[in-house]
Short mmCIF file of C-alpha atoms in Angstrom, two decimals:
data_model
loop_
_atom_site.label_atom_id
_atom_site.label_comp_id
_atom_site.label_asym_id
_atom_site.label_seq_id
_atom_site.Cartn_x
_atom_site.Cartn_y
_atom_site.Cartn_z
CA MET A 240 21.15 -104.09 12.63
CA ILE A 241 22.39 -100.21 12.66
CA PHE A 242 25.30 -99.13 14.71
CA ILE A 243 25.26 -95.29 15.65
CA THR A 244 28.43 -94.18 17.19
CA GLY A 245 30.62 -91.10 17.70
CA GLY A 246 31.99 -89.19 20.71
CA ALA A 247 29.87 -88.14 23.65
CA ALA A 248 26.75 -85.61 22.88
CA GLN A 249 27.44 -85.60 19.13
CA GLY A 250 23.57 -85.98 18.24
CA LYS A 251 23.21 -89.70 18.01
CA ARG A 252 19.73 -89.76 19.57
CA SER A 253 18.40 -86.86 17.82
CA PHE A 254 19.67 -88.70 14.73
CA ALA A 255 17.81 -91.88 15.70
CA GLU A 256 14.56 -90.14 16.60
CA ASN A 257 14.18 -87.54 13.72
CA VAL A 258 15.99 -89.38 11.19
CA LEU A 259 15.06 -93.10 11.87
CA GLY A 260 12.17 -92.74 13.29
CA VAL A 261 12.99 -94.51 16.31
CA ARG A 262 10.07 -94.44 19.14
CA ALA A 263 11.33 -96.51 22.16
CA PHE A 264 14.86 -96.10 23.54
CA THR A 265 16.19 -98.69 25.66
CA ASP A 266 18.69 -97.08 28.32
CA GLY A 267 21.79 -99.10 28.48
CA SER A 268 22.74 -97.41 31.75
CA SER A 269 19.73 -98.95 33.89
CA CYS A 270 18.23 -101.44 31.64
CA THR A 271 18.26 -105.19 32.32
CA PRO A 272 20.50 -107.45 29.92
CA GLU A 273 17.05 -109.16 28.62
CA ASP A 274 15.36 -105.75 27.86
CA VAL A 275 18.48 -105.14 25.38
CA LEU A 276 17.71 -108.49 23.65
CA ILE A 277 14.23 -107.14 22.56
CA ALA A 278 14.80 -103.17 22.25
CA GLU A 279 13.91 -101.44 19.44
CA CYS A 280 16.83 -99.17 20.16
CA VAL A 281 19.50 -99.47 22.69
CA THR A 282 21.52 -96.18 23.86
CA GLY A 283 24.68 -96.19 25.94
CA TYR A 284 25.96 -99.57 25.16
CA HIS A 285 29.07 -98.88 26.34
CA GLU A 286 27.19 -98.24 29.93
CA LEU A 287 25.87 -101.71 29.79
CA ILE A 288 29.26 -103.03 28.98
CA ALA A 289 30.43 -101.76 32.54
CA ARG A 290 27.39 -103.25 34.01
CA LEU A 291 27.68 -106.49 32.78
CA MET A 292 31.33 -106.47 33.75
CA ASN A 293 30.19 -105.63 37.22
CA GLU A 294 27.60 -108.52 37.05
CA GLY A 295 30.29 -110.90 35.85
CA ILE A 296 28.57 -111.42 32.51
CA ASP A 297 31.19 -111.75 29.48
CA PRO A 298 30.28 -108.55 27.42
CA MET A 299 31.57 -110.12 24.25
CA SER A 300 29.56 -113.42 24.25
CA PHE A 301 26.71 -111.26 25.72
CA THR A 302 27.25 -109.15 22.39
CA GLU A 303 27.45 -111.88 20.38
CA ARG A 304 24.03 -113.13 21.38
CA PHE A 305 22.48 -109.60 21.43
CA CYS A 306 23.65 -109.40 17.28
CA ARG A 307 22.03 -113.01 16.74
CA GLU A 308 18.79 -112.34 18.69
CA ASN A 309 17.87 -108.69 17.96
CA ARG A 310 19.01 -108.15 14.57
CA SER A 311 16.56 -105.18 13.66
CA ALA A 312 17.88 -103.02 16.69
CA ALA A 313 19.38 -99.96 16.41
CA VAL A 314 22.62 -99.67 19.02
CA MET A 315 24.16 -96.42 20.13
CA MET A 316 27.54 -96.76 21.87
CA ASN A 317 30.06 -93.85 22.42
CA GLU A 318 33.75 -94.17 21.13
CA VAL A 319 35.61 -93.92 24.29
CA GLY A 320 38.79 -95.59 23.40
CA SER A 321 41.18 -92.61 22.11
CA GLY A 322 42.48 -91.23 25.57
CA ILE A 323 45.15 -92.28 27.35
CA VAL A 324 45.44 -95.64 28.96
CA PRO A 325 43.55 -95.73 32.04
CA ILE A 326 46.03 -96.49 35.24
CA ASP A 327 42.97 -98.16 37.11
CA ARG A 328 42.79 -101.82 35.71
CA GLY A 329 38.95 -101.80 35.69
CA GLU A 330 38.86 -98.90 33.53
CA ARG A 331 41.36 -100.15 31.23
CA GLU A 332 39.25 -103.66 30.81
CA TRP A 333 36.06 -101.95 30.21
CA ARG A 334 37.55 -99.58 27.49
CA GLU A 335 39.21 -102.35 25.70
CA ASN A 336 35.85 -104.44 25.92
CA VAL A 337 34.11 -101.47 24.37
CA GLY A 338 36.33 -101.59 21.50
CA ARG A 339 36.03 -105.48 20.98
CA CYS A 340 32.31 -105.58 21.65
CA GLY A 341 32.15 -102.50 19.20
CA CYS A 342 33.92 -104.40 16.37
CA ILE A 343 31.57 -107.16 16.90
CA ILE A 344 28.36 -104.80 16.53
CA ALA A 345 30.07 -103.04 13.43
CA GLU A 346 30.67 -106.25 11.77
CA ARG A 347 27.16 -107.77 12.32
CA SER A 348 25.34 -104.21 11.57
CA GLU A 349 24.38 -103.53 7.78
CA THR A 350 24.63 -99.79 8.24
CA VAL A 351 27.51 -98.04 10.62
CA ILE A 352 26.96 -94.36 11.20
CA ARG A 353 29.52 -92.17 13.12
CA MET A 354 28.09 -88.71 14.43
CA VAL A 355 30.02 -85.75 14.24
CA CYS A 356 28.63 -82.43 15.32
CA GLY A 357 25.14 -83.53 14.40
CA VAL A 358 26.25 -84.75 11.05
CA ALA A 359 25.79 -88.25 10.35
CA ASP A 360 28.84 -89.95 8.52
CA VAL A 361 27.78 -93.29 7.18
CA ILE A 362 31.21 -95.60 7.30
CA LYS A 363 29.39 -98.78 6.24
CA GLY A 364 26.67 -99.88 4.11
CA GLU A 365 24.71 -97.41 2.25
CA ARG A 366 22.49 -94.25 3.32
CA GLN A 367 18.79 -95.41 3.65
CA TRP A 368 16.66 -92.46 4.74
CA MET B 103 54.55 -97.51 0.29
CA THR B 104 54.18 -96.30 3.54
CA THR B 105 50.72 -96.71 5.51
CA LEU B 106 49.93 -95.04 9.11
CA ILE B 107 47.20 -96.73 10.73
CA THR B 108 45.49 -94.86 13.87
CA GLY B 109 42.31 -95.47 16.28
CA GLY B 110 41.40 -95.90 19.76
CA SER B 111 41.87 -99.00 21.78
CA LYS B 112 40.92 -102.35 20.42
CA CYS B 113 39.66 -101.22 17.33
CA GLY B 114 41.22 -103.45 14.69
CA LYS B 115 44.09 -101.64 14.09
CA SER B 116 46.80 -104.61 14.04
CA ARG B 117 44.33 -106.81 12.21
CA LEU B 118 44.07 -104.27 9.18
CA ALA B 119 47.81 -103.87 9.28
CA GLU B 120 48.16 -107.48 8.88
CA ARG B 121 45.69 -107.56 6.23
CA ILE B 122 47.35 -104.94 4.15
CA LEU B 123 50.74 -107.30 4.19
CA SER B 124 48.97 -110.42 3.72
CA GLY B 125 49.55 -110.67 -0.17
CA PHE B 126 53.54 -109.60 0.32
CA ALA B 127 55.55 -112.00 -1.35
CA GLY B 128 59.01 -110.89 0.16
CA ARG B 129 60.10 -110.99 3.81
CA LYS B 130 57.74 -109.78 6.25
CA ILE B 131 59.20 -108.36 9.49
CA TYR B 132 57.04 -107.37 12.43
CA ILE B 133 58.87 -104.68 14.79
CA ALA B 134 57.45 -105.10 18.17
CA THR B 135 58.10 -101.99 20.33
CA MET B 136 56.71 -102.94 23.56
CA LYS B 137 58.93 -103.82 26.30
CA PRO B 138 57.47 -107.06 28.58
CA TYR B 139 57.48 -104.88 31.91
CA GLY B 140 54.94 -107.13 33.60
CA ASP B 141 52.02 -109.75 33.27
CA GLU B 142 49.94 -107.56 31.46
CA GLU B 143 52.25 -106.66 28.50
CA ARG B 144 53.31 -110.49 28.28
CA LYS B 145 49.72 -111.40 27.92
CA ILE B 146 49.15 -108.52 24.96
CA ILE B 147 52.53 -109.63 23.70
CA ALA B 148 51.05 -113.37 23.65
CA ARG B 149 47.81 -112.53 22.14
CA HIS B 150 49.36 -110.52 19.37
CA ILE B 151 52.24 -113.24 18.61
CA LEU B 152 48.95 -116.04 18.36
CA GLN B 153 47.01 -113.61 15.93
CA ARG B 154 50.15 -113.26 13.45
CA GLU B 155 50.71 -117.10 13.58
CA GLY B 156 50.97 -118.75 10.16
CA LYS B 157 51.22 -115.32 8.43
CA GLY B 158 54.77 -115.39 7.58
CA PHE B 159 56.27 -112.83 9.90
CA GLU B 160 59.61 -112.53 11.56
CA THR B 161 59.69 -110.88 14.88
CA LEU B 162 62.19 -108.06 15.39
CA GLU B 163 62.08 -106.42 18.89
CA CYS B 164 63.21 -102.43 18.60
CA TYR B 165 62.59 -100.64 21.69
CA THR B 166 64.29 -97.20 20.75
CA ASP B 167 66.49 -95.82 17.96
CA ILE B 168 64.09 -97.21 15.13
CA ARG B 169 66.42 -95.88 12.50
CA ASP B 170 69.33 -98.51 13.23
CA ALA B 171 66.43 -101.32 13.39
CA ASP B 172 68.01 -104.28 11.44
CA VAL B 173 65.56 -104.64 8.54
CA PRO B 174 66.75 -106.08 5.28
CA GLU B 175 66.46 -104.18 2.12
CA GLY B 176 63.72 -104.45 0.16
CA ALA B 177 61.23 -106.35 3.21
CA ALA B 178 57.89 -105.45 4.27
CA VAL B 179 57.29 -104.09 8.16
CA LEU B 180 54.97 -103.94 10.17
CA LEU B 181 56.02 -101.47 13.11
CA GLU B 182 53.69 -101.79 16.51
CA CYS B 183 53.13 -99.35 17.87
CA VAL B 184 54.18 -96.17 18.07
CA GLY B 185 52.90 -95.16 21.36
CA ASN B 186 55.39 -97.64 23.25
CA LEU B 187 58.30 -96.74 20.99
CA LEU B 188 57.75 -93.04 22.05
CA ALA B 189 57.31 -94.08 25.79
CA ASN B 190 60.82 -95.91 25.74
CA GLU B 191 62.46 -93.19 24.28
CA MET B 192 60.76 -90.45 26.28
CA PHE B 193 60.82 -91.77 29.98
CA THR B 194 64.04 -92.81 30.49
CA GLU B 195 66.17 -93.18 34.02
CA GLY B 196 68.08 -90.02 33.13
CA GLY B 197 64.62 -88.22 32.95
CA MET B 198 62.29 -87.03 30.05
CA THR B 199 63.15 -86.38 26.75
CA TYR B 200 61.30 -85.03 23.87
CA PRO B 201 61.88 -87.40 21.04
CA SER B 202 59.29 -86.68 18.49
CA GLU B 203 61.90 -85.50 15.58
CA LYS B 204 64.04 -88.27 16.26
CA ILE B 205 61.47 -90.67 15.88
CA VAL B 206 59.93 -89.35 12.87
CA SER B 207 63.21 -88.69 10.93
CA GLY B 208 63.90 -92.55 11.68
CA LEU B 209 60.61 -93.80 10.61
CA ARG B 210 61.06 -91.79 7.41
CA GLU B 211 64.46 -93.41 7.14
CA LEU B 212 63.06 -97.01 7.77
CA SER B 213 60.32 -96.32 4.97
CA ARG B 214 63.21 -95.64 2.53
CA ARG B 215 64.56 -99.20 2.89
CA THR B 216 61.48 -100.94 3.05
CA LYS B 217 59.00 -101.97 0.09
CA MET B 218 56.13 -101.57 2.33
CA LEU B 219 56.32 -100.08 5.51
CA VAL B 220 52.96 -100.34 7.87
CA ILE B 221 53.04 -97.99 11.10
CA VAL B 222 50.34 -98.76 13.92
CA THR B 223 49.68 -95.83 16.14
CA ASN B 224 47.10 -94.78 18.77
CA GLN B 225 44.82 -91.75 19.23
CA VAL B 226 45.51 -90.69 22.80
CA GLY B 227 44.55 -87.04 22.81
CA SER B 228 40.70 -87.26 22.84
CA ASP B 229 39.43 -87.80 26.36
CA GLY B 230 39.17 -84.43 27.51
CA VAL B 231 41.10 -85.22 30.77
CA ARG B 232 43.65 -82.69 32.23
CA TYR B 233 46.90 -84.54 33.27
CA GLU B 234 50.02 -83.84 34.95
CA GLU B 235 53.06 -82.57 33.11
CA GLY B 236 54.52 -85.99 31.91
CA THR B 237 51.55 -87.51 30.51
CA ALA B 238 50.69 -84.28 29.15
CA ALA B 239 53.82 -83.84 27.20
CA TYR B 240 53.72 -87.66 25.75
CA ILE B 241 50.13 -86.47 24.63
CA ALA B 242 51.65 -83.43 22.54
CA GLU B 243 54.77 -85.96 21.56
CA ILE B 244 52.50 -88.47 20.02
CA GLY B 245 50.57 -85.86 18.53
CA LYS B 246 53.71 -84.35 16.66
CA VAL B 247 55.06 -87.91 15.76
CA ASN B 248 51.46 -88.77 14.39
CA CYS B 249 51.43 -85.54 12.26
CA GLY B 250 55.15 -86.11 11.28
CA ILE B 251 54.75 -89.63 10.03
CA ALA B 252 51.21 -88.62 8.20
CA ALA B 253 53.11 -86.12 6.44
CA PHE B 254 55.21 -88.33 4.56
CA ALA B 255 52.90 -91.59 4.34
CA ASP B 256 51.23 -92.38 1.12
CA ASN B 257 48.18 -93.38 3.35
CA VAL B 258 46.58 -92.75 6.83
CA ILE B 259 43.92 -94.79 7.93
CA GLU B 260 41.56 -94.54 10.81
CA CYS B 261 40.13 -97.65 12.52
CA VAL B 262 36.75 -96.86 14.05
CA TYR B 263 35.21 -100.04 15.52
CA GLY B 264 36.94 -102.57 13.04
CA ILE B 265 35.88 -100.10 10.08
CA PRO B 266 38.74 -98.55 8.00
CA LEU B 267 38.49 -94.80 7.07
CA PRO B 268 41.17 -93.58 4.82
CA LEU B 269 42.01 -90.12 5.66
CA LYS B 270 44.87 -89.64 3.09
CA GLY B 271 45.32 -91.27 0.07
CA GLU B 272 43.60 -94.84 0.03
CA LEU B 273 43.18 -98.23 1.79
CA PRO B 274 45.86 -100.62 0.16
CA CYS B 275 43.86 -103.78 0.49
#
């Protein structure tokens, strides 16, 4: 598993496409949870987490299952937790769940990349490209 | 040795802080700065107590005036977290204060009395939202506090989804 994170619009998708050679992207903001389990590359996993919460699915259990069943996946998820704690309870819980799920994905991934200004910083594992 | 740990929400900062002090043989003090205002704070406190269970920490509650924290000489201290300490000092019944210098000098003083000090803080300035005056001032103050601590700390570590990234010094575990 490979995890690509970083803030919004830092070049995650271009990196996956051009450097990792990913062909098929599954959009976490619109796909079904089942799609994720067989995806080559999931984009916007943080948005998937919000949708899982709306559907009453526990995002941490789902993420554990995803990491178990789709070990070759590439996953893209933004870093969203470095702001003021939101006043809205739902927003707050979403942000915390993104943090917890991110820790799960990072732990299960052989490689974790943090994109900043289009530059890939390998923060776990070895550069394989 | 002083280590500052920063990062976003639920990125494994506490866990890393505990790991850094896990091998320490002397007294270990956990300075808790969160006031139990309501259910949510109580839940967070309960979760952190559970996480620390069996790890040999004595808990010391200290909401303000960190310089005066009653810590035994030569102990190891885990302070969690700067964000709450700042909010407690900053938003008082008498109005808003700007306590960044007081907090930094208090923590520097604390670092002199301890063998190991691990300070957990937060990154709160990266959501690009324009906030009203009080929150904007809070973001500015926590930025100053973090820069002030980082200047005297031996190590500064950023946590990204559980992965520790040394920004200054080294990962002391």
